[in-house]
Coordinates of C-alpha atoms in Angstrom, one line a residue:
M1 CA 6.2 47.4 65.4
S2 CA 8.4 45.9 68.1
E3 CA 11.9 47.2 68.9
I4 CA 13.5 43.9 67.9
E5 CA 11.7 44.1 64.5
I6 CA 13.0 47.6 63.9
Q7 CA 16.5 46.7 64.8
L8 CA 16.5 43.5 62.7
K9 CA 15.2 45.5 59.7
K10 CA 17.9 48.2 60.1
G11 CA 20.5 45.4 60.1
V12 CA 19.5 43.8 56.9
L13 CA 18.4 46.7 54.6
G14 CA 21.7 47.0 52.9
L15 CA 21.9 43.3 52.3
C16 CA 18.4 43.3 50.8
V17 CA 19.2 46.3 48.5
L18 CA 22.4 44.6 47.3
A19 CA 20.4 41.4 46.7
L20 CA 17.9 43.2 44.6
L21 CA 20.5 45.1 42.6
S22 CA 22.4 41.8 42.0
R23 CA 19.4 40.8 39.8
G24 CA 19.4 44.0 37.8
D25 CA 19.7 47.8 37.9
S26 CA 16.9 49.8 39.5
Y27 CA 16.0 53.3 40.6
A28 CA 15.4 54.3 44.3
Y29 CA 11.6 54.5 44.2
E30 CA 11.4 51.0 42.6
I31 CA 13.8 49.6 45.2
A32 CA 11.8 51.4 48.0
S33 CA 8.5 49.9 46.7
R34 CA 9.9 46.4 46.6
M35 CA 11.4 46.8 50.1
A36 CA 8.1 48.2 51.4
D37 CA 6.3 45.2 50.1
A38 CA 8.8 42.7 51.5
V39 CA 9.9 44.1 54.8
D40 CA 7.6 47.1 55.4
M41 CA 10.4 49.6 55.0
G42 CA 9.5 53.3 54.8
E43 CA 10.2 55.1 51.5
G44 CA 12.2 57.8 53.3
T45 CA 14.8 55.2 54.4
I46 CA 16.0 54.3 50.9
Y47 CA 17.6 57.6 49.9
P48 CA 20.1 58.0 52.8
L49 CA 20.9 54.3 52.4
M50 CA 21.6 54.6 48.7
R51 CA 23.8 57.6 49.3
R52 CA 25.8 55.7 51.9
M53 CA 26.1 52.7 49.7
Q54 CA 27.3 54.9 46.8
S55 CA 29.9 56.6 49.0
E56 CA 31.1 53.1 50.1
G57 CA 31.6 52.1 46.5
L58 CA 28.9 49.4 46.7
V59 CA 26.8 50.9 43.9
T60 CA 27.2 53.3 41.1
T61 CA 24.6 55.5 39.4
Y62 CA 23.6 56.6 35.9
L63 CA 20.8 58.6 34.5
E64 CA 18.2 57.1 32.1
E65 CA 15.4 59.0 30.3
S66 CA 12.0 58.3 31.7
P67 CA 8.9 58.1 29.5
S68 CA 6.9 59.8 32.3
G69 CA 9.0 62.8 33.5
P70 CA 12.6 63.7 34.2
P71 CA 15.5 61.3 33.8
R72 CA 15.7 58.6 36.6
K73 CA 18.8 57.9 38.6
Y74 CA 19.5 54.2 38.3
Y75 CA 21.7 52.2 40.7
R76 CA 24.0 49.4 39.7
I77 CA 25.9 47.1 42.0
T78 CA 29.7 47.2 41.7
D79 CA 32.2 44.4 42.1
T80 CA 32.8 45.7 45.6
G81 CA 29.1 45.5 46.2
R82 CA 28.9 41.9 44.9
E83 CA 31.8 41.0 47.3
R84 CA 30.0 42.6 50.2
L85 CA 26.8 40.8 49.3
S86 CA 28.5 37.5 49.2
E87 CA 30.1 38.2 52.7
Q88 CA 26.8 39.3 54.1
V89 CA 24.8 36.4 52.8
G90 CA 27.3 34.0 54.4
D91 CA 27.1 36.0 57.7
W92 CA 23.2 36.0 57.5
R93 CA 23.1 32.3 56.9
T94 CA 25.4 31.6 59.9
F95 CA 23.5 34.0 62.1
T96 CA 20.0 32.7 61.2
A97 CA 21.2 29.1 61.6
A98 CA 22.5 29.9 65.1
V99 CA 19.3 31.7 66.1
N100 CA 17.1 29.0 64.7
G101 CA 19.1 26.5 66.7
L102 CA 18.5 28.4 69.9
I103 CA 14.8 28.9 69.2
L104 CA 14.1 25.4 68.1
G105 CA 16.3 23.9 70.9
S106 CA 18.9 22.2 68.6
E107 CA 22.5 22.9 68.4
A108 CA 23.7 25.1 65.5
P109 CA 26.7 23.6 63.7
M110 CA 29.9 25.0 65.1
E111 CA 32.4 26.8 62.9
E112 CA 35.8 25.3 62.4
G113 CA 38.1 26.1 65.4
E114 CA 35.1 26.8 67.7
T115 CA 34.9 24.9 71.0
S116 CA 31.9 23.8 72.9
H117 CA 31.2 25.6 76.2
E118 CA 29.4 22.7 77.8
A119 CA 30.4 21.7 81.3

């Protein structure tokens, strides 16, 4: 895996988890499995990320009985988490449009108040 791929993944893991939880509550192993399939994230990465997101108030937890073992800790996105998701989706779209513009050789649309640096 290239250094850029590693750094890009680190930068969007929280966004991806919030996006998954915006569609429904889930437990860490299930989140990790979906993330592993989508972005090749290691399972050990999810637990520290979920603790950080909980301490930031982006997610809450609750226990639910499991048919196959001990109760599972489920994660639910909070209103703060939904606000953060909305902000990050906007930032992601702006960022990817700018990068695509550079890669494809076209100008990305400028934000209101920005000025062109052409000479």
